[in-house]
């Protein structure tokens, strides 16, 4: 039922090409927990799966082997020799393949990292299955999935042993875009405005599993209160489950993302270490790398007072929301979200999160500006003035055509009106950027990214171009 798959156009093209290939293919699908990896694969290959099995969370080798074998029996009851190790288990899978008359034999090994228990020999058995059996045939499509992205990267994609360069393809499944989120909510019976969808996205992100928990019988506000601010809310304890399922020593990972949640524009390594109290070294570097692999954190170049540095920015919307409202979530404050939206603090939160929403859809911003074909680098920028006051630029789009878009992000319920004080601030900001970057013959364009556009008045002429919320839906 491929029509049930929302979005995922590029990924479906890749899977289709692999399925139609005239050789055996080995593809790894990885991405954040709850992002829809298993659903996409099972829906795409609905009637073509020769064998599908999923690893068991937190179980030892004996249970993993038992689960693998019992699943095999569902496909072929004649496979009566229960395996004692992974080599024997994969030997049974080889027999299942050899018996099949299917033109293309699609095999799904889901939650692969869970099968690789300590000293189980799982990886060497998988190597043997692929290198000595599957790769020499022309009819196997082996699909492996895993949420523990660090494991997928280290053990498969960047493997330096028997599986080195054996993968023929890999797919990183990302959260839905705003447009895909809109499609999913409409398919679930919701009739929300794009303003409401943006708020939903800024809370849950484009995570299909979370979106599927919303009930169309309730308003968006009621859904958020129900899921996050009640004692039995389906997402009120998700933070611990999420990180524990992905990482060993998950408490260290949670320390890092908690510190990152406190500054929207990101922190450098030294600032993260200081905030967490963690020592520098290989384990700290591994944590940062794994968070980036999983898509929770983005590492990018930024400019602070004209000097280039690498910043780590938390970009997982649910994690950001959780830590921003952690006290209220832990206290199970009844109707918290309904009451909070009437306060000025709501617009502070929304304004900060809207900036991240814009960064996540920067390609659509460029498309709207007509600069999609121009190479560029996007980053936040902080400038320290002579009076030690910081000038913060929400987003800089630094283009190869010697033009720079200085982007301001504004979240509001209606058209955004620029007043005289803001115009002066903007002119000072443009001057500070030009002076700090020390680049001559540089064209600066002031770009406003807003929910409903910039209201025309005697101060709006400073804006060169603008992008509205509708544009971020593509």
Tab-separated table of C-alpha atoms in Angstrom:
chain	number	residue	atom	x	y	z
A	1	UNK	CA	0.000	0.000	0.000
A	2	UNK	CA	2.568	2.555	-1.114
A	3	UNK	CA	-0.154	5.178	-1.308
A	4	UNK	CA	-0.167	5.139	2.515
A	5	UNK	CA	3.378	6.498	2.542
A	6	UNK	CA	3.364	10.257	2.996
A	7	UNK	CA	6.230	12.114	1.356
A	8	UNK	CA	9.514	10.185	1.256
A	9	UNK	CA	9.699	10.758	-2.509
A	10	UNK	CA	13.480	10.544	-2.768
A	11	UNK	CA	13.657	7.515	-0.486
A	12	UNK	CA	10.992	5.674	-2.485
A	13	UNK	CA	12.910	6.287	-5.699
A	14	UNK	CA	16.019	4.794	-4.120
A	15	UNK	CA	14.123	1.732	-2.874
A	16	UNK	CA	12.482	1.248	-6.268
A	17	UNK	CA	15.845	1.395	-8.022
A	18	UNK	CA	17.320	-1.141	-5.615
A	19	UNK	CA	14.355	-3.458	-6.076
A	20	UNK	CA	14.667	-3.356	-9.870
A	21	UNK	CA	18.438	-3.855	-9.803
A	22	UNK	CA	19.925	-6.870	-11.581
A	23	UNK	CA	22.274	-7.625	-8.690
A	24	UNK	CA	21.976	-8.237	-4.972
A	25	UNK	CA	21.715	-5.038	-2.940
A	26	UNK	CA	22.476	-4.260	0.702
A	27	UNK	CA	20.889	-1.067	2.055
A	28	UNK	CA	20.975	0.412	5.556
A	29	UNK	CA	18.114	2.664	6.657
A	30	UNK	CA	18.827	4.722	9.741
A	31	UNK	CA	17.470	7.730	11.556
A	32	UNK	CA	16.013	9.032	14.765
A	33	UNK	CA	13.688	6.779	16.797
A	34	UNK	CA	10.003	7.207	15.862
A	35	UNK	CA	10.809	8.699	12.454
A	36	UNK	CA	9.025	5.951	10.486
A	37	UNK	CA	11.769	3.688	9.127
A	38	UNK	CA	9.950	0.399	9.665
A	39	UNK	CA	6.634	1.747	8.405
A	40	UNK	CA	8.175	3.017	5.183
A	41	UNK	CA	9.975	-0.251	4.406
A	42	UNK	CA	7.031	-2.508	5.241
A	43	UNK	CA	4.543	-0.384	3.309
A	44	UNK	CA	6.827	-0.055	0.294
A	45	UNK	CA	7.568	-3.799	0.139
A	46	UNK	CA	4.136	-4.865	1.407
A	47	UNK	CA	3.843	-8.043	-0.696
A	48	UNK	CA	7.498	-8.557	-1.569
A	49	UNK	CA	8.995	-9.354	1.842
A	50	UNK	CA	10.431	-12.848	1.884
A	51	UNK	CA	11.439	-12.495	5.530
A	52	UNK	CA	11.091	-9.780	8.159
A	53	UNK	CA	12.311	-9.841	11.750
A	54	UNK	CA	12.952	-7.230	14.417
A	55	UNK	CA	15.513	-7.335	17.216
A	56	UNK	CA	14.307	-7.339	20.809
A	57	UNK	CA	15.120	-4.416	23.077
A	58	UNK	CA	17.371	-5.158	26.047
A	59	UNK	CA	17.399	-8.926	25.546
A	60	UNK	CA	20.393	-11.266	25.571
A	61	UNK	CA	21.686	-13.426	22.751
A	62	UNK	CA	19.563	-16.481	23.579
A	63	UNK	CA	16.323	-14.487	23.327
A	64	UNK	CA	17.439	-12.768	20.120
A	65	UNK	CA	18.188	-16.150	18.524
A	66	UNK	CA	14.891	-17.603	19.736
A	67	UNK	CA	12.981	-14.664	18.289
A	68	UNK	CA	14.857	-14.976	14.959
A	69	UNK	CA	14.106	-18.703	14.769
A	70	UNK	CA	10.425	-18.454	15.752
A	71	UNK	CA	9.962	-15.762	13.123
A	72	UNK	CA	11.590	-18.014	10.515
A	73	UNK	CA	9.090	-20.757	11.392
A	74	UNK	CA	6.242	-18.415	10.442
A	75	UNK	CA	7.673	-18.338	6.937
A	76	UNK	CA	8.729	-21.990	6.684
A	77	UNK	CA	7.684	-24.621	9.254
A	78	UNK	CA	10.155	-27.137	7.852
A	79	UNK	CA	13.140	-25.236	9.295
A	80	UNK	CA	13.202	-27.441	12.399
A	81	UNK	CA	16.813	-27.132	13.515
A	82	UNK	CA	16.799	-24.446	16.197
A	83	UNK	CA	20.029	-22.419	15.911
A	84	UNK	CA	22.560	-22.325	18.713
A	85	UNK	CA	24.431	-19.318	17.351
A	86	UNK	CA	24.115	-16.629	14.686
A	87	UNK	CA	25.993	-18.597	12.041
A	88	UNK	CA	23.381	-21.334	12.288
A	89	UNK	CA	20.581	-18.758	12.318
A	90	UNK	CA	21.773	-17.173	9.082
A	91	UNK	CA	22.254	-20.642	7.604
A	92	UNK	CA	18.512	-21.204	8.109
A	93	UNK	CA	17.846	-17.886	6.388
A	94	UNK	CA	19.968	-19.056	3.447
A	95	UNK	CA	17.779	-22.164	3.156
A	96	UNK	CA	14.651	-20.001	3.141
A	97	UNK	CA	16.136	-17.941	0.303
A	98	UNK	CA	17.119	-21.002	-1.713
A	99	UNK	CA	13.598	-22.448	-1.459
A	100	UNK	CA	11.935	-19.262	-2.676
A	101	UNK	CA	10.793	-18.829	-6.265
A	102	UNK	CA	10.341	-15.084	-5.867
A	103	UNK	CA	12.054	-13.035	-8.539
A	104	UNK	CA	13.347	-10.582	-5.947
A	105	UNK	CA	13.940	-11.782	-2.392
A	106	UNK	CA	13.503	-8.868	-0.013
A	107	UNK	CA	14.799	-9.427	3.528
A	108	UNK	CA	14.215	-6.939	6.343
A	109	UNK	CA	16.314	-7.092	9.504
A	110	UNK	CA	14.823	-4.409	11.718
A	111	UNK	CA	16.369	-2.895	14.869
A	112	UNK	CA	19.639	-4.541	13.924
A	113	UNK	CA	21.663	-2.975	16.793
A	114	UNK	CA	19.540	-4.855	19.329
A	115	UNK	CA	20.543	-8.183	17.779
A	116	UNK	CA	24.226	-7.387	18.198
A	117	UNK	CA	24.533	-8.322	21.855
A	118	UNK	CA	28.019	-8.513	23.475
A	119	UNK	CA	30.178	-11.422	22.296
A	120	UNK	CA	27.304	-12.877	20.274
A	121	UNK	CA	29.174	-13.109	16.981
A	122	UNK	CA	26.287	-11.399	15.208
A	123	UNK	CA	28.366	-9.098	13.004
A	124	UNK	CA	30.678	-11.874	11.798
A	125	UNK	CA	27.628	-14.026	10.957
A	126	UNK	CA	26.040	-11.142	9.042
A	127	UNK	CA	29.338	-10.634	7.195
A	128	UNK	CA	29.372	-14.309	6.260
A	129	UNK	CA	25.754	-14.208	5.068
A	130	UNK	CA	26.385	-11.252	2.799
A	131	UNK	CA	29.956	-11.844	1.615
A	132	UNK	CA	29.783	-15.616	1.060
A	133	UNK	CA	26.166	-16.025	0.044
A	134	UNK	CA	23.976	-13.044	-0.797
A	135	UNK	CA	26.468	-10.891	-2.718
A	136	UNK	CA	27.243	-13.724	-5.147
A	137	UNK	CA	23.572	-13.968	-6.145
A	138	UNK	CA	21.559	-11.503	-8.187
A	139	UNK	CA	18.169	-11.686	-6.525
A	140	UNK	CA	18.537	-10.513	-2.895
A	141	UNK	CA	17.630	-7.127	-1.487
A	142	UNK	CA	18.814	-7.004	2.117
A	143	UNK	CA	17.374	-4.074	4.073
A	144	UNK	CA	18.655	-3.408	7.588
A	145	UNK	CA	17.202	-0.754	9.891
A	146	UNK	CA	18.233	0.730	13.189
A	147	UNK	CA	17.430	3.680	15.411
A	148	UNK	CA	20.763	3.496	17.216
A	149	UNK	CA	22.384	5.581	14.531
A	150	UNK	CA	25.836	5.534	16.095
A	151	UNK	CA	25.818	1.723	15.868
A	152	UNK	CA	24.623	1.872	12.258
A	153	UNK	CA	27.382	4.304	11.364
A	154	UNK	CA	30.216	2.527	13.171
A	155	UNK	CA	29.284	-1.105	12.557
A	156	UNK	CA	27.873	-0.825	9.026
A	157	UNK	CA	28.341	2.401	7.119
A	158	UNK	CA	31.880	3.085	8.370
A	159	UNK	CA	32.779	-0.556	9.049
A	160	UNK	CA	36.494	-1.307	8.647
A	161	UNK	CA	36.170	-5.084	8.899
A	162	UNK	CA	34.419	-7.675	6.764
A	163	UNK	CA	31.568	-5.333	5.886
A	164	UNK	CA	33.857	-2.528	4.707
A	165	UNK	CA	32.346	-0.995	1.569
A	166	UNK	CA	29.798	-3.829	1.365
A	167	UNK	CA	26.726	-1.617	1.664
A	168	UNK	CA	25.454	-0.728	-1.779
A	169	UNK	CA	23.282	2.112	-0.457
A	170	UNK	CA	22.204	3.826	2.738
A	171	UNK	CA	19.254	6.055	3.552
A	172	UNK	CA	19.047	8.488	6.429
A	173	UNK	CA	15.356	9.007	7.102
A	174	UNK	CA	14.694	12.530	8.342
A	175	UNK	CA	11.618	13.932	10.095
A	176	UNK	CA	8.761	15.198	7.955
A	177	UNK	CA	8.866	18.676	6.512
A	178	UNK	CA	6.059	21.133	7.246
A	179	UNK	CA	4.353	20.109	4.035
A	180	UNK	CA	4.544	16.403	4.851
A	181	UNK	CA	3.293	17.126	8.367
A	182	UNK	CA	0.311	18.921	6.856
A	183	UNK	CA	-0.408	15.931	4.598
A	184	UNK	CA	-0.267	13.499	7.513
A	185	UNK	CA	-2.526	15.588	9.728
A	186	UNK	CA	-5.057	15.946	6.904
A	187	UNK	CA	-4.981	12.161	6.391
A	188	UNK	CA	-5.770	11.768	10.103
A	189	UNK	CA	-8.858	13.955	9.862
A	190	UNK	CA	-7.412	17.228	11.130
A	191	UNK	CA	-8.403	20.547	9.610
A	192	UNK	CA	-5.761	22.884	11.036
A	193	UNK	CA	-4.542	26.222	9.754
A	194	UNK	CA	-0.895	26.452	8.745
A	195	UNK	CA	-0.335	28.698	11.748
A	196	UNK	CA	-1.523	25.846	14.006
A	197	UNK	CA	0.506	23.298	12.047
A	198	UNK	CA	3.599	25.436	12.579
A	199	UNK	CA	2.952	25.473	16.335
A	200	UNK	CA	2.425	21.701	16.271
A	201	UNK	CA	5.723	21.297	14.397
A	202	UNK	CA	7.562	23.526	16.860
A	203	UNK	CA	6.429	21.193	19.649
A	204	UNK	CA	6.595	17.703	18.148
A	205	UNK	CA	8.756	18.222	15.084
A	206	UNK	CA	7.993	16.218	11.973
A	207	UNK	CA	8.021	12.901	13.832
A	208	UNK	CA	5.301	10.611	12.391
A	209	UNK	CA	4.910	8.560	15.569
A	210	UNK	CA	4.224	11.655	17.654
A	211	UNK	CA	1.867	13.113	15.067
A	212	UNK	CA	-0.034	9.841	14.959
A	213	UNK	CA	-0.747	10.184	18.682
A	214	UNK	CA	-2.816	13.309	18.070
A	215	UNK	CA	-6.591	12.757	18.217
A	216	UNK	CA	-8.694	14.688	15.705
A	217	UNK	CA	-11.596	14.744	18.174
A	218	UNK	CA	-9.633	17.259	20.237
A	219	UNK	CA	-8.177	20.655	19.406
A	220	UNK	CA	-4.427	20.992	18.997
A	221	UNK	CA	-4.223	22.713	22.379
A	222	UNK	CA	-6.152	19.897	24.066
A	223	UNK	CA	-3.924	17.317	22.388
A	224	UNK	CA	-0.733	18.960	23.641
A	225	UNK	CA	-2.096	19.184	27.180
A	226	UNK	CA	-3.228	15.560	26.999
A	227	UNK	CA	0.051	14.165	25.637
A	228	UNK	CA	2.593	16.199	27.584
A	229	UNK	CA	1.061	17.726	30.690
A	230	UNK	CA	-0.917	14.880	32.275
A	231	UNK	CA	0.351	12.100	34.513
A	232	UNK	CA	-0.467	9.471	31.885
A	233	UNK	CA	0.483	11.590	28.875
A	234	UNK	CA	1.884	9.520	26.043
A	235	UNK	CA	4.880	11.828	25.599
A	236	UNK	CA	5.484	13.122	29.120
A	237	UNK	CA	8.174	10.466	29.755
A	238	UNK	CA	9.398	10.114	26.196
A	239	UNK	CA	12.668	11.959	26.816
A	240	UNK	CA	14.191	9.150	28.916
A	241	UNK	CA	12.850	6.393	26.672
A	242	UNK	CA	14.072	8.173	23.557
A	243	UNK	CA	17.692	8.570	24.589
A	244	UNK	CA	17.933	5.263	26.475
A	245	UNK	CA	16.840	3.400	23.346
A	246	UNK	CA	19.565	5.017	21.273
A	247	UNK	CA	22.608	5.376	23.480
A	248	UNK	CA	24.478	3.572	26.196
A	249	UNK	CA	25.147	5.904	29.130
A	250	UNK	CA	22.153	7.924	27.974
A	251	UNK	CA	22.352	10.189	31.037
A	252	UNK	CA	25.498	11.784	29.589
A	253	UNK	CA	23.702	12.416	26.311
A	254	UNK	CA	20.774	13.990	28.135
A	255	UNK	CA	23.204	16.261	30.005
A	256	UNK	CA	24.572	17.534	26.701
A	257	UNK	CA	21.208	18.186	25.038
A	258	UNK	CA	19.906	19.856	28.201
A	259	UNK	CA	22.802	22.329	28.147
A	260	UNK	CA	22.339	22.896	24.413
A	261	UNK	CA	18.634	23.591	24.954
A	262	UNK	CA	19.576	26.663	26.980
A	263	UNK	CA	20.998	28.561	23.998
A	264	UNK	CA	19.103	28.390	20.729
A	265	UNK	CA	22.019	29.559	18.563
A	266	UNK	CA	24.302	26.783	19.788
A	267	UNK	CA	27.443	26.324	21.889
A	268	UNK	CA	31.040	25.460	21.123
A	269	UNK	CA	32.803	22.447	22.656
A	270	UNK	CA	34.293	24.404	25.529
A	271	UNK	CA	30.935	25.894	26.477
A	272	UNK	CA	29.264	22.469	26.379
A	273	UNK	CA	31.982	20.951	28.564
A	274	UNK	CA	31.693	23.784	31.053
A	275	UNK	CA	27.902	23.490	31.174
A	276	UNK	CA	27.882	19.712	31.656
A	277	UNK	CA	30.935	19.396	33.857
A	278	UNK	CA	32.191	16.646	31.561
A	279	UNK	CA	35.874	16.223	30.808
A	280	UNK	CA	37.292	16.504	27.334
A	281	UNK	CA	38.375	13.388	25.500
A	282	UNK	CA	37.239	10.636	23.213
A	283	UNK	CA	33.988	9.808	25.002
A	284	UNK	CA	32.872	13.447	24.900
A	285	UNK	CA	33.680	13.668	21.195
A	286	UNK	CA	31.783	10.435	20.584
A	287	UNK	CA	28.684	11.831	22.304
A	288	UNK	CA	28.713	14.923	20.085
A	289	UNK	CA	29.314	12.853	16.948
A	290	UNK	CA	26.507	10.433	17.781
A	291	UNK	CA	24.043	13.227	18.514
A	292	UNK	CA	24.893	14.708	15.118
A	293	UNK	CA	24.554	11.319	13.388
A	294	UNK	CA	21.097	10.885	14.895
A	295	UNK	CA	19.948	14.324	13.809
A	296	UNK	CA	19.395	15.679	17.319
A	297	UNK	CA	22.256	18.133	17.009
A	298	UNK	CA	23.611	20.054	14.035
A	299	UNK	CA	27.237	21.136	13.816
A	300	UNK	CA	27.819	24.192	11.704
A	301	UNK	CA	30.195	27.061	11.209
A	302	UNK	CA	29.133	30.341	12.758
A	303	UNK	CA	30.635	33.772	13.158
A	304	UNK	CA	31.027	35.334	16.568
A	305	UNK	CA	32.396	38.864	16.362
A	306	UNK	CA	33.758	38.149	12.893
A	307	UNK	CA	35.620	35.023	13.961
A	308	UNK	CA	34.657	31.656	12.581
A	309	UNK	CA	33.926	28.881	15.063
A	310	UNK	CA	32.103	25.562	15.132
A	311	UNK	CA	28.870	25.495	17.073
A	312	UNK	CA	26.658	22.584	18.107
A	313	UNK	CA	22.959	23.421	17.934
A	314	UNK	CA	20.103	21.312	19.301
A	315	UNK	CA	17.609	20.873	16.460
A	316	UNK	CA	15.227	18.222	17.788
A	317	UNK	CA	11.965	20.040	18.435
A	318	UNK	CA	10.555	17.602	21.006
A	319	UNK	CA	13.763	17.698	23.056
A	320	UNK	CA	13.817	21.489	22.957
A	321	UNK	CA	10.180	21.707	24.004
A	322	UNK	CA	10.634	19.205	26.804
A	323	UNK	CA	13.507	21.045	28.459
A	324	UNK	CA	11.918	24.457	27.933
A	325	UNK	CA	8.824	23.285	29.827
A	326	UNK	CA	10.371	20.484	31.903
A	327	UNK	CA	9.092	21.760	35.249
A	328	UNK	CA	5.486	21.967	34.033
A	329	UNK	CA	5.711	18.578	32.305
A	330	UNK	CA	7.121	16.860	35.404
A	331	UNK	CA	4.489	18.510	37.619
A	332	UNK	CA	1.679	17.365	35.275
A	333	UNK	CA	0.147	20.822	35.348
A	334	UNK	CA	-3.423	20.465	34.188
A	335	UNK	CA	-4.384	22.593	31.169
A	336	UNK	CA	-0.932	24.171	31.235
A	337	UNK	CA	-0.658	24.696	27.489
A	338	UNK	CA	-4.135	26.195	27.196
A	339	UNK	CA	-3.267	28.791	29.853
A	340	UNK	CA	0.284	29.385	28.633
A	341	UNK	CA	-0.836	30.447	25.147
A	342	UNK	CA	-2.584	33.483	26.638
A	343	UNK	CA	0.654	34.803	28.161
A	344	UNK	CA	3.360	36.958	26.612
A	345	UNK	CA	5.857	34.197	27.419
A	346	UNK	CA	4.194	32.123	24.694
A	347	UNK	CA	5.442	34.535	22.036
A	348	UNK	CA	8.933	34.466	23.520
A	349	UNK	CA	9.014	30.677	23.194
A	350	UNK	CA	7.392	30.737	19.744
A	351	UNK	CA	9.778	33.409	18.481
A	352	UNK	CA	12.829	31.418	19.540
A	353	UNK	CA	11.520	28.161	18.103
A	354	UNK	CA	10.335	29.772	14.868
A	355	UNK	CA	13.958	30.650	14.138
A	356	UNK	CA	14.852	26.961	14.253
A	357	UNK	CA	11.836	26.137	12.092
A	358	UNK	CA	13.193	28.526	9.474
A	359	UNK	CA	16.671	26.959	9.623
A	360	UNK	CA	15.149	23.506	9.079
A	361	UNK	CA	13.441	24.798	5.904
A	362	UNK	CA	16.238	27.005	4.615
A	363	UNK	CA	16.120	25.474	1.133
A	364	UNK	CA	12.531	26.691	0.778
A	365	UNK	CA	13.616	30.135	1.967
A	366	UNK	CA	16.236	30.176	-0.779
A	367	UNK	CA	13.674	28.948	-3.307
A	368	UNK	CA	11.294	31.764	-2.377
A	369	UNK	CA	14.115	34.286	-2.727
A	370	UNK	CA	14.997	32.882	-6.142
A	371	UNK	CA	18.521	31.866	-5.120
A	372	UNK	CA	18.219	28.070	-5.021
A	373	UNK	CA	20.952	27.662	-7.619
A	374	UNK	CA	23.472	29.821	-5.769
A	375	UNK	CA	25.857	28.131	-3.359
A	376	UNK	CA	25.596	29.552	0.138
A	377	UNK	CA	26.402	28.997	3.789
A	378	UNK	CA	23.790	29.641	6.468
A	379	UNK	CA	24.638	30.468	10.053
A	380	UNK	CA	23.634	32.603	13.053
A	381	UNK	CA	25.940	35.521	13.797
A	382	UNK	CA	26.850	37.370	16.990
A	383	UNK	CA	28.729	40.666	16.951
A	384	UNK	CA	30.229	42.248	20.055
A	385	UNK	CA	30.094	46.030	19.893
A	386	UNK	CA	32.448	48.617	21.392
A	387	UNK	CA	30.041	48.959	24.315
A	388	UNK	CA	30.203	45.161	24.869
A	389	UNK	CA	26.591	44.795	23.801
A	390	UNK	CA	25.860	41.840	21.539
A	391	UNK	CA	24.254	42.205	18.136
A	392	UNK	CA	22.558	38.921	17.228
A	393	UNK	CA	21.593	38.124	13.642
A	394	UNK	CA	19.080	35.268	13.434
A	395	UNK	CA	20.328	33.886	10.131
A	396	UNK	CA	22.931	34.896	7.610
A	397	UNK	CA	22.719	33.449	4.102
A	398	UNK	CA	26.229	34.049	2.809
A	399	UNK	CA	26.102	33.588	-0.955
A	400	UNK	CA	28.792	32.888	-3.537
A	401	UNK	CA	27.588	35.846	-5.638
A	402	UNK	CA	28.938	38.268	-2.998
A	403	UNK	CA	25.450	38.955	-1.701
A	404	UNK	CA	24.415	38.298	1.880
A	405	UNK	CA	20.850	37.954	3.135
A	406	UNK	CA	20.560	39.218	6.709
A	407	UNK	CA	17.483	37.354	7.909
A	408	UNK	CA	15.160	38.381	10.704
A	409	UNK	CA	12.662	35.782	12.008
A	410	UNK	CA	9.402	37.104	13.411
A	411	UNK	CA	6.538	34.997	14.764
A	412	UNK	CA	3.214	36.801	15.155
A	413	UNK	CA	-0.535	36.174	14.864
A	414	UNK	CA	-0.902	38.761	12.088
A	415	UNK	CA	1.247	40.918	9.817
A	416	UNK	CA	4.382	42.083	11.559
A	417	UNK	CA	4.760	45.865	11.881
A	418	UNK	CA	8.207	47.492	12.039
A	419	UNK	CA	8.327	50.653	14.142
A	420	UNK	CA	10.858	53.494	14.172
A	421	UNK	CA	12.981	51.995	16.969
A	422	UNK	CA	13.257	48.677	15.142
A	423	UNK	CA	14.244	50.403	11.901
A	424	UNK	CA	17.121	52.112	13.704
A	425	UNK	CA	18.146	48.781	15.252
A	426	UNK	CA	18.109	47.130	11.828
A	427	UNK	CA	20.244	49.835	10.239
A	428	UNK	CA	22.768	49.546	13.065
A	429	UNK	CA	22.774	45.763	12.660
A	430	UNK	CA	23.526	45.971	8.942
A	431	UNK	CA	26.320	48.464	9.578
A	432	UNK	CA	27.800	46.275	12.338
A	433	UNK	CA	27.808	43.215	10.105
A	434	UNK	CA	29.493	45.026	7.223
A	435	UNK	CA	32.141	46.495	9.517
A	436	UNK	CA	32.870	43.246	11.336
A	437	UNK	CA	33.109	41.029	8.263
A	438	UNK	CA	35.523	43.463	6.562
A	439	UNK	CA	34.407	42.480	3.068
A	440	UNK	CA	34.286	45.205	0.466
A	441	UNK	CA	31.774	45.512	-2.363
A	442	UNK	CA	29.416	43.268	-0.438
A	443	UNK	CA	25.712	43.589	-1.144
A	444	UNK	CA	23.491	43.185	1.931
A	445	UNK	CA	19.803	42.349	1.650
A	446	UNK	CA	17.521	42.521	4.663
A	447	UNK	CA	15.141	39.557	4.578
A	448	UNK	CA	12.193	39.059	6.911
A	449	UNK	CA	10.876	35.546	7.548
A	450	UNK	CA	7.463	35.905	9.190
A	451	UNK	CA	4.230	34.034	9.737
A	452	UNK	CA	1.994	36.449	7.786
A	453	UNK	CA	4.312	38.985	6.182
A	454	UNK	CA	5.489	42.497	6.973
A	455	UNK	CA	2.852	45.212	7.293
A	456	UNK	CA	3.391	48.114	4.910
A	457	UNK	CA	4.176	51.354	6.712
A	458	UNK	CA	6.787	54.107	6.560
A	459	UNK	CA	9.395	51.831	8.172
A	460	UNK	CA	8.877	48.693	6.094
A	461	UNK	CA	10.860	49.994	3.130
A	462	UNK	CA	14.067	48.829	4.795
A	463	UNK	CA	13.060	45.242	4.032
A	464	UNK	CA	14.437	44.069	0.672
A	465	UNK	CA	12.528	40.805	0.476
A	466	UNK	CA	10.405	38.558	2.653
A	467	UNK	CA	9.367	34.963	3.173
A	468	UNK	CA	6.041	33.956	4.715
A	469	UNK	CA	5.013	30.839	6.595
A	470	UNK	CA	3.126	29.549	3.539
A	471	UNK	CA	6.423	29.559	1.620
A	472	UNK	CA	7.928	27.133	4.158
A	473	UNK	CA	5.288	24.574	3.175
A	474	UNK	CA	6.731	24.434	-0.351
